[in-house]
Tab-separated table of N, CA and C in Angstrom:
chain	number	residue	atom	x	y	z
A	511	MET	N	-22.484	20.495	18.872
A	511	MET	CA	-21.515	19.419	19.016
A	511	MET	C	-20.749	19.668	20.289
A	512	HIS	N	-20.370	18.597	20.980
A	512	HIS	CA	-19.585	18.681	22.186
A	512	HIS	C	-18.138	18.953	21.844
A	513	LEU	N	-17.413	19.533	22.751
A	513	LEU	CA	-16.028	19.860	22.544
A	513	LEU	C	-15.211	18.592	22.228
A	514	ARG	N	-15.480	17.478	22.871
A	514	ARG	CA	-14.775	16.230	22.596
A	514	ARG	C	-15.030	15.760	21.191
A	515	SER	N	-16.259	15.866	20.717
A	515	SER	CA	-16.563	15.446	19.341
A	515	SER	C	-15.848	16.311	18.338
A	516	ILE	N	-15.772	17.601	18.599
A	516	ILE	CA	-15.081	18.514	17.668
A	516	ILE	C	-13.580	18.184	17.659
A	517	THR	N	-13.014	17.964	18.835
A	517	THR	CA	-11.612	17.626	18.913
A	517	THR	C	-11.294	16.315	18.214
A	518	ALA	N	-12.129	15.317	18.376
A	518	ALA	CA	-11.944	14.051	17.702
A	518	ALA	C	-12.040	14.202	16.173
A	519	LEU	N	-12.994	15.015	15.705
A	519	LEU	CA	-13.165	15.272	14.314
A	519	LEU	C	-11.930	15.958	13.731
A	520	ILE	N	-11.420	16.961	14.428
A	520	ILE	CA	-10.210	17.686	13.961
A	520	ILE	C	-9.025	16.720	13.893
A	521	ALA	N	-8.854	15.864	14.926
A	521	ALA	CA	-7.748	14.904	14.924
A	521	ALA	C	-7.855	13.940	13.741
A	522	MET	N	-9.064	13.449	13.489
A	522	MET	CA	-9.279	12.535	12.372
A	522	MET	C	-8.970	13.168	11.029
A	523	LEU	N	-9.426	14.400	10.843
A	523	LEU	CA	-9.171	15.108	9.609
A	523	LEU	C	-7.681	15.387	9.417
A	524	THR	N	-6.991	15.659	10.477
A	524	THR	CA	-5.549	15.893	10.430
A	524	THR	C	-4.817	14.663	9.931
A	525	VAL	N	-5.189	13.475	10.468
A	525	VAL	CA	-4.580	12.230	10.041
A	525	VAL	C	-4.875	11.956	8.577
A	526	VAL	N	-6.131	12.152	8.132
A	526	VAL	CA	-6.517	11.894	6.736
A	526	VAL	C	-5.756	12.837	5.818
A	527	LEU	N	-5.706	14.115	6.152
A	527	LEU	CA	-5.015	15.067	5.276
A	527	LEU	C	-3.511	14.815	5.241
A	528	ALA	N	-2.935	14.406	6.332
A	528	ALA	CA	-1.482	14.128	6.364
A	528	ALA	C	-1.178	12.891	5.504
A	529	ALA	N	-2.082	11.897	5.536
A	529	ALA	CA	-1.860	10.695	4.750
A	529	ALA	C	-2.013	10.937	3.255
A	530	CYS	N	-2.820	11.913	2.873
A	530	CYS	CA	-3.045	12.180	1.456
A	530	CYS	C	-1.882	12.934	0.827
A	531	GLY	N	-1.081	13.651	1.605
A	531	GLY	CA	0.022	14.419	1.033
A	531	GLY	C	-0.483	15.645	0.326
A	532	GLY	N	0.381	16.419	-0.243
A	532	GLY	CA	-0.010	17.666	-0.932
A	532	GLY	C	0.145	17.514	-2.416
A	533	ASP	N	-0.418	18.511	-3.145
A	533	ASP	CA	-0.325	18.490	-4.609
A	533	ASP	C	1.068	18.829	-5.089
A	534	ASP	N	1.907	19.439	-4.251
A	534	ASP	CA	3.216	19.860	-4.691
A	534	ASP	C	4.249	18.764	-4.650
A	535	ALA	N	3.924	17.600	-4.112
A	535	ALA	CA	4.869	16.510	-4.055
A	535	ALA	C	4.857	15.709	-5.366
A	536	ASP	N	5.990	15.188	-5.710
A	536	ASP	CA	6.088	14.308	-6.885
A	536	ASP	C	5.374	13.004	-6.586
A	537	PRO	N	4.889	12.282	-7.606
A	537	PRO	CA	4.305	10.965	-7.352
A	537	PRO	C	5.350	10.114	-6.628
A	538	GLY	N	4.895	9.372	-5.641
A	538	GLY	CA	5.781	8.534	-4.888
A	538	GLY	C	6.358	9.264	-3.697
A	539	GLU	N	6.049	10.513	-3.497
A	539	GLU	CA	6.493	11.235	-2.353
A	539	GLU	C	5.312	11.504	-1.465
A	540	THR	N	5.578	11.431	-0.176
A	540	THR	CA	4.537	11.748	0.811
A	540	THR	C	5.115	12.682	1.838
A	541	ALA	N	4.242	13.404	2.501
A	541	ALA	CA	4.733	14.364	3.481
A	541	ALA	C	5.063	13.601	4.804
A	542	SER	N	6.220	13.862	5.312
A	542	SER	CA	6.577	13.274	6.590
A	542	SER	C	5.931	14.128	7.680
A	543	PRO	N	5.939	13.659	8.932
A	543	PRO	CA	5.337	14.452	9.998
A	543	PRO	C	5.951	15.851	10.098
A	544	SER	N	7.209	16.012	9.672
A	544	SER	CA	7.810	17.340	9.741
A	544	SER	C	7.442	18.211	8.531
A	545	GLY	N	6.738	17.592	7.587
A	545	GLY	CA	6.308	18.365	6.404
A	545	GLY	C	7.199	18.165	5.204
A	546	ALA	N	8.358	17.535	5.419
A	546	ALA	CA	9.308	17.319	4.308
A	546	ALA	C	8.823	16.147	3.452
A	547	ALA	N	9.104	16.216	2.174
A	547	ALA	CA	8.702	15.148	1.270
A	547	ALA	C	9.647	13.960	1.435
A	548	THR	N	9.121	12.742	1.500
A	548	THR	CA	9.936	11.572	1.594
A	548	THR	C	9.478	10.597	0.517
A	549	THR	N	10.406	9.938	-0.131
A	549	THR	CA	10.061	8.979	-1.182
A	549	THR	C	9.791	7.633	-0.544
A	550	THR	N	8.685	6.977	-0.910
A	550	THR	CA	8.360	5.668	-0.381
A	550	THR	C	9.246	4.644	-1.088
A	551	ALA	N	9.444	3.488	-0.424
A	551	ALA	CA	10.249	2.404	-1.038
A	551	ALA	C	9.585	1.960	-2.345
A	552	ALA	N	8.250	1.870	-2.351
A	552	ALA	CA	7.560	1.440	-3.545
A	552	ALA	C	7.779	2.404	-4.697
A	553	ALA	N	7.887	3.677	-4.391
A	553	ALA	CA	8.054	4.675	-5.449
A	553	ALA	C	9.396	4.577	-6.114
A	554	ALA	N	10.331	3.969	-5.451
A	554	ALA	CA	11.671	3.808	-6.055
A	554	ALA	C	11.600	2.828	-7.230
A	555	LEU	N	10.573	2.016	-7.276
A	555	LEU	CA	10.348	1.136	-8.394
A	555	LEU	C	9.412	1.812	-9.381
A	556	ASP	N	9.092	1.141	-10.464
A	556	ASP	CA	8.145	1.674	-11.438
A	556	ASP	C	6.842	1.989	-10.703
A	557	ASP	N	6.274	3.210	-10.920
A	557	ASP	CA	5.034	3.563	-10.242
A	557	ASP	C	3.891	2.617	-10.641
A	558	CYS	N	3.736	2.385	-11.924
A	558	CYS	CA	2.647	1.524	-12.341
A	558	CYS	C	2.954	1.010	-13.738
A	559	PRO	N	3.750	-0.071	-13.841
A	559	PRO	CA	4.099	-0.574	-15.170
A	559	PRO	C	2.883	-1.206	-15.863
A	560	ASP	N	3.005	-1.363	-17.151
A	560	ASP	CA	1.945	-2.063	-17.900
A	560	ASP	C	1.810	-3.451	-17.341
A	561	ASP	N	0.581	-4.019	-17.463
A	561	ASP	CA	0.366	-5.382	-16.990
A	561	ASP	C	1.371	-6.332	-17.641
A	562	PRO	N	2.190	-7.000	-16.858
A	562	PRO	CA	3.123	-7.972	-17.432
A	562	PRO	C	2.355	-9.185	-17.946
A	563	VAL	N	2.982	-9.939	-18.837
A	563	VAL	CA	2.327	-11.107	-19.383
A	563	VAL	C	3.153	-12.320	-19.036
A	564	GLY	N	2.580	-13.488	-19.203
A	564	GLY	CA	3.333	-14.730	-18.936
A	564	GLY	C	2.463	-15.686	-18.176
A	565	ASP	N	3.108	-16.758	-17.695
A	565	ASP	CA	2.444	-17.834	-16.990
A	565	ASP	C	2.539	-17.661	-15.490
A	566	ALA	N	2.686	-16.467	-15.045
A	566	ALA	CA	2.865	-16.212	-13.602
A	566	ALA	C	1.550	-16.491	-12.830
A	567	THR	N	1.719	-16.888	-11.563
A	567	THR	CA	0.587	-17.013	-10.653
A	567	THR	C	0.137	-15.599	-10.286
A	568	ARG	N	-1.161	-15.380	-10.276
A	568	ARG	CA	-1.674	-14.045	-9.973
A	568	ARG	C	-1.993	-13.935	-8.489
A	569	LEU	N	-1.489	-12.877	-7.860
A	569	LEU	CA	-1.818	-12.531	-6.481
A	569	LEU	C	-2.621	-11.252	-6.525
A	570	THR	N	-3.900	-11.300	-6.307
A	570	THR	CA	-4.772	-10.118	-6.354
A	570	THR	C	-4.935	-9.592	-4.943
A	571	VAL	N	-4.550	-8.294	-4.742
A	571	VAL	CA	-4.620	-7.668	-3.426
A	571	VAL	C	-5.338	-6.325	-3.594
A	572	THR	N	-6.201	-6.010	-2.646
A	572	THR	CA	-6.936	-4.742	-2.623
A	572	THR	C	-6.604	-3.968	-1.384
A	573	ALA	N	-6.334	-2.663	-1.577
A	573	ALA	CA	-6.163	-1.739	-0.455
A	573	ALA	C	-7.536	-1.208	-0.107
A	574	THR	N	-7.860	-1.190	1.213
A	574	THR	CA	-9.181	-0.750	1.641
A	574	THR	C	-9.122	0.628	2.256
A	575	ASP	N	-10.285	1.289	2.355
A	575	ASP	CA	-10.339	2.591	2.933
A	575	ASP	C	-9.994	2.638	4.446
A	576	ASP	N	-10.107	1.439	5.070
A	576	ASP	CA	-9.800	1.409	6.506
A	576	ASP	C	-8.381	0.859	6.754
A	577	PHE	N	-7.442	1.180	5.820
A	577	PHE	CA	-6.027	0.875	5.981
A	577	PHE	C	-5.770	-0.632	6.170
A	578	ARG	N	-6.288	-1.449	5.309
A	578	ARG	CA	-6.089	-2.871	5.367
A	578	ARG	C	-5.821	-3.414	3.952
A	579	PHE	N	-5.252	-4.621	3.878
A	579	PHE	CA	-5.120	-5.327	2.634
A	579	PHE	C	-6.141	-6.446	2.637
A	580	GLU	N	-6.748	-6.708	1.499
A	580	GLU	CA	-7.669	-7.865	1.384
A	580	GLU	C	-7.188	-8.676	0.194
A	581	PRO	N	-7.158	-9.995	0.318
A	581	PRO	CA	-7.481	-10.773	1.535
A	581	PRO	C	-6.374	-10.631	2.561
A	582	ASP	N	-6.659	-11.076	3.740
A	582	ASP	CA	-5.714	-11.002	4.846
A	582	ASP	C	-5.851	-12.302	5.673
A	583	PRO	N	-4.802	-13.116	5.743
A	583	PRO	CA	-3.479	-12.995	5.173
A	583	PRO	C	-3.454	-13.359	3.687
A	584	LEU	N	-2.283	-13.215	3.105
A	584	LEU	CA	-2.052	-13.501	1.689
A	584	LEU	C	-1.269	-14.798	1.507
A	585	GLU	N	-1.615	-15.542	0.454
A	585	GLU	CA	-0.889	-16.775	0.142
A	585	GLU	C	-0.703	-16.866	-1.361
A	586	VAL	N	0.459	-17.431	-1.774
A	586	VAL	CA	0.738	-17.594	-3.194
A	586	VAL	C	1.823	-18.646	-3.326
A	587	ALA	N	1.911	-19.320	-4.486
A	587	ALA	CA	2.922	-20.302	-4.772
A	587	ALA	C	4.208	-19.581	-5.120
A	588	ALA	N	5.303	-20.224	-4.792
A	588	ALA	CA	6.633	-19.664	-5.089
A	588	ALA	C	6.871	-19.637	-6.601
A	589	GLY	N	7.715	-18.777	-7.045
A	589	GLY	CA	8.040	-18.657	-8.479
A	589	GLY	C	7.625	-17.284	-8.981
A	590	GLU	N	7.310	-17.233	-10.312
A	590	GLU	CA	6.877	-15.992	-10.908
A	590	GLU	C	5.461	-15.654	-10.445
A	591	VAL	N	5.321	-14.441	-9.917
A	591	VAL	CA	4.033	-13.990	-9.372
A	591	VAL	C	3.692	-12.647	-9.963
A	592	LEU	N	2.474	-12.486	-10.423
A	592	LEU	CA	1.982	-11.210	-10.898
A	592	LEU	C	1.204	-10.608	-9.720
A	593	ILE	N	1.748	-9.553	-9.125
A	593	ILE	CA	1.083	-8.862	-8.049
A	593	ILE	C	0.100	-7.868	-8.689
A	594	ASP	N	-1.170	-8.137	-8.539
A	594	ASP	CA	-2.224	-7.256	-9.084
A	594	ASP	C	-2.756	-6.478	-7.924
A	595	PHE	N	-2.353	-5.217	-7.804
A	595	PHE	CA	-2.637	-4.364	-6.645
A	595	PHE	C	-3.720	-3.360	-7.033
A	596	ASP	N	-4.872	-3.488	-6.428
A	596	ASP	CA	-6.034	-2.622	-6.688
A	596	ASP	C	-6.203	-1.629	-5.564
A	597	ASN	N	-6.296	-0.368	-5.921
A	597	ASN	CA	-6.478	0.705	-4.927
A	597	ASN	C	-7.716	1.518	-5.259
A	598	PRO	N	-8.920	1.080	-4.811
A	598	PRO	CA	-10.132	1.852	-5.060
A	598	PRO	C	-10.254	3.031	-4.069
A	599	SER	N	-9.344	3.136	-3.147
A	599	SER	CA	-9.383	4.166	-2.129
A	599	SER	C	-9.118	5.566	-2.697
A	600	LEU	N	-9.423	6.574	-1.941
A	600	LEU	CA	-9.157	7.953	-2.309
A	600	LEU	C	-7.750	8.411	-1.886
A	601	ALA	N	-7.002	7.524	-1.234
A	601	ALA	CA	-5.640	7.815	-0.820
A	601	ALA	C	-4.658	6.952	-1.586
A	602	GLN	N	-3.438	7.431	-1.728
A	602	GLN	CA	-2.388	6.666	-2.361
A	602	GLN	C	-1.998	5.501	-1.407
A	603	HIS	N	-1.705	4.333	-1.957
A	603	HIS	CA	-1.266	3.193	-1.129
A	603	HIS	C	-0.150	2.469	-1.849
A	604	SER	N	0.644	1.777	-1.041
A	604	SER	CA	1.720	0.949	-1.629
A	604	SER	C	1.624	-0.463	-1.060
A	605	PHE	N	2.248	-1.371	-1.717
A	605	PHE	CA	2.336	-2.787	-1.346
A	605	PHE	C	3.801	-3.123	-1.348
A	606	VAL	N	4.414	-3.175	-0.176
A	606	VAL	CA	5.854	-3.392	-0.041
A	606	VAL	C	6.103	-4.705	0.700
A	607	ILE	N	6.974	-5.546	0.163
A	607	ILE	CA	7.337	-6.776	0.844
A	607	ILE	C	8.650	-6.507	1.584
A	608	GLU	N	8.524	-6.539	2.926
A	608	GLU	CA	9.650	-6.211	3.784
A	608	GLU	C	10.832	-7.163	3.539
A	609	GLY	N	12.036	-6.576	3.541
A	609	GLY	CA	13.253	-7.379	3.331
A	609	GLY	C	13.571	-7.648	1.881
A	610	THR	N	12.799	-7.084	0.953
A	610	THR	CA	13.036	-7.258	-0.464
A	610	THR	C	13.025	-5.892	-1.123
A	611	ASP	N	13.327	-5.825	-2.403
A	611	ASP	CA	13.174	-4.599	-3.126
A	611	ASP	C	11.886	-4.560	-3.917
A	612	ILE	N	10.924	-5.376	-3.520
A	612	ILE	CA	9.625	-5.504	-4.210
A	612	ILE	C	8.639	-4.539	-3.609
A	613	GLY	N	8.056	-3.713	-4.465
A	613	GLY	CA	7.045	-2.778	-4.029
A	613	GLY	C	6.257	-2.257	-5.209
A	614	VAL	N	4.956	-1.989	-4.954
A	614	VAL	CA	4.060	-1.457	-5.970
A	614	VAL	C	3.346	-0.255	-5.363
A	615	LEU	N	3.332	0.840	-6.092
A	615	LEU	CA	2.674	2.050	-5.660
A	615	LEU	C	1.455	2.293	-6.538
A	616	ALA	N	0.286	2.522	-5.910
A	616	ALA	CA	-0.928	2.783	-6.644
A	616	ALA	C	-1.506	4.106	-6.255
A	617	GLU	N	-1.752	4.930	-7.220
A	617	GLU	CA	-2.430	6.219	-6.964
A	617	GLU	C	-3.885	5.963	-6.579
A	618	PRO	N	-4.549	6.954	-6.033
A	618	PRO	CA	-5.964	6.776	-5.679
A	618	PRO	C	-6.807	6.334	-6.855
A	619	SER	N	-7.735	5.417	-6.601
A	619	SER	CA	-8.657	4.908	-7.595
A	619	SER	C	-7.943	4.324	-8.814
A	620	ALA	N	-6.836	3.623	-8.570
A	620	ALA	CA	-6.069	3.033	-9.680
A	620	ALA	C	-5.660	1.631	-9.276
A	621	ASP	N	-5.162	0.862	-10.255
A	621	ASP	CA	-4.557	-0.422	-9.946
A	621	ASP	C	-3.271	-0.568	-10.716
A	622	CYS	N	-2.382	-1.410	-10.206
A	622	CYS	CA	-1.103	-1.625	-10.804
A	622	CYS	C	-0.795	-3.104	-10.793
A	623	ALA	N	0.146	-3.479	-11.636
A	623	ALA	CA	0.625	-4.866	-11.635
A	623	ALA	C	2.122	-4.878	-11.733
A	624	GLU	N	2.733	-5.840	-11.041
A	624	GLU	CA	4.169	-5.970	-11.047
A	624	GLU	C	4.485	-7.445	-11.115
A	625	LEU	N	5.352	-7.877	-12.054
A	625	LEU	CA	5.756	-9.243	-12.168
A	625	LEU	C	7.054	-9.419	-11.348
A	626	VAL	N	7.021	-10.382	-10.387
A	626	VAL	CA	8.153	-10.589	-9.511
A	626	VAL	C	8.397	-12.098	-9.365
A	627	THR	N	9.552	-12.419	-8.827
A	627	THR	CA	9.882	-13.791	-8.471
A	627	THR	C	9.978	-13.870	-6.971
A	628	LEU	N	9.207	-14.777	-6.381
A	628	LEU	CA	9.184	-14.918	-4.916
A	628	LEU	C	9.673	-16.292	-4.523
A	629	GLU	N	10.567	-16.332	-3.532
A	629	GLU	CA	11.027	-17.580	-2.962
A	629	GLU	C	10.102	-17.961	-1.819
A	630	ALA	N	10.054	-19.285	-1.510
A	630	ALA	CA	9.225	-19.759	-0.427
A	630	ALA	C	9.656	-19.086	0.880
A	631	GLY	N	8.661	-18.777	1.693
A	631	GLY	CA	8.932	-18.174	2.984
A	631	GLY	C	7.720	-17.372	3.455
A	632	THR	N	7.845	-16.786	4.602
A	632	THR	CA	6.835	-15.924	5.182
A	632	THR	C	7.352	-14.497	5.218
A	633	TYR	N	6.596	-13.579	4.644
A	633	TYR	CA	6.990	-12.216	4.502
A	633	TYR	C	5.960	-11.304	5.205
A	634	THR	N	6.436	-10.128	5.649
A	634	THR	CA	5.565	-9.069	6.114
A	634	THR	C	5.376	-8.115	4.941
A	635	VAL	N	4.099	-7.807	4.692
A	635	VAL	CA	3.714	-6.839	3.624
A	635	VAL	C	3.098	-5.643	4.327
A	636	PHE	N	3.455	-4.441	3.836
A	636	PHE	CA	2.953	-3.244	4.442
A	636	PHE	C	2.813	-2.096	3.427
A	637	CYS	N	2.060	-1.094	3.806
A	637	CYS	CA	1.990	0.158	3.005
A	637	CYS	C	2.961	1.148	3.624
A	638	ASP	N	3.886	1.660	2.808
A	638	ASP	CA	4.895	2.555	3.369
A	638	ASP	C	4.568	4.046	3.150
A	639	VAL	N	3.355	4.341	2.797
A	639	VAL	CA	2.905	5.735	2.789
A	639	VAL	C	2.873	6.190	4.239
A	640	VAL	N	3.385	7.362	4.532
A	640	VAL	CA	3.521	7.834	5.919
A	640	VAL	C	2.213	7.669	6.698
A	641	GLY	N	2.331	6.957	7.813
A	641	GLY	CA	1.210	6.783	8.735
A	641	GLY	C	0.328	5.587	8.443
A	642	HIS	N	0.432	4.989	7.277
A	642	HIS	CA	-0.473	3.896	6.910
A	642	HIS	C	-0.112	2.600	7.636
A	643	ARG	N	1.153	2.242	7.715
A	643	ARG	CA	1.559	1.050	8.448
A	643	ARG	C	1.164	1.194	9.921
A	644	GLU	N	1.397	2.366	10.434
A	644	GLU	CA	1.075	2.588	11.848
A	644	GLU	C	-0.434	2.511	12.118
A	645	ALA	N	-1.218	2.750	11.075
A	645	ALA	CA	-2.706	2.672	11.182
A	645	ALA	C	-3.176	1.221	11.008
A	646	GLY	N	-2.228	0.301	10.780
A	646	GLY	CA	-2.619	-1.135	10.684
A	646	GLY	C	-2.527	-1.720	9.275
A	647	MET	N	-1.979	-0.988	8.335
A	647	MET	CA	-1.890	-1.487	6.967
A	647	MET	C	-0.678	-2.381	6.809
A	648	GLU	N	-0.834	-3.595	7.334
A	648	GLU	CA	0.242	-4.594	7.336
A	648	GLU	C	-0.435	-5.963	7.387
A	649	THR	N	0.215	-6.941	6.693
A	649	THR	CA	-0.312	-8.312	6.717
A	649	THR	C	0.845	-9.268	6.481
A	650	THR	N	0.520	-10.558	6.470
A	650	THR	CA	1.508	-11.601	6.247
A	650	THR	C	1.281	-12.219	4.866
A	651	LEU	N	2.362	-12.456	4.154
A	651	LEU	CA	2.347	-13.165	2.865
A	651	LEU	C	3.086	-14.473	3.031
A	652	THR	N	2.420	-15.572	2.796
A	652	THR	CA	3.010	-16.900	2.825
A	652	THR	C	3.229	-17.364	1.393
A	653	VAL	N	4.495	-17.661	1.104
A	653	VAL	CA	4.866	-18.142	-0.252
A	653	VAL	C	5.302	-19.573	-0.066
A	654	SER	N	4.598	-20.499	-0.749
A	654	SER	CA	4.930	-21.921	-0.571
A	654	SER	C	5.323	-22.595	-1.872
């Protein structure tokens, strides 16, 4: 292997390992670049409540291994919304709506649901696990 290939591989592994956090952190905590544990905004809410029931509109979102949300962009009707957040990835991911206290945290290979009320508008949605937003895990949510 060439020196550049080895260096690139080491850099990639460093990013992946940093994003995964350590076993000693509590759920909802991730390692910051300095190594200190930081709680994500989504973790401040229920980590993964039971599936809520009701007549809510369902918004199904999937976290991908390449740090994206699918579908992209997101659209949903205003009112009661069941955010069904699926995380088939091997890394922890969150779904946070910027400017609100709405967030869902999903452990690796898990899914969560959160019943929320959304007003009409355009919102930025992102994953607040350290490094994920910077890697491109951000999209737009249009609520009409």
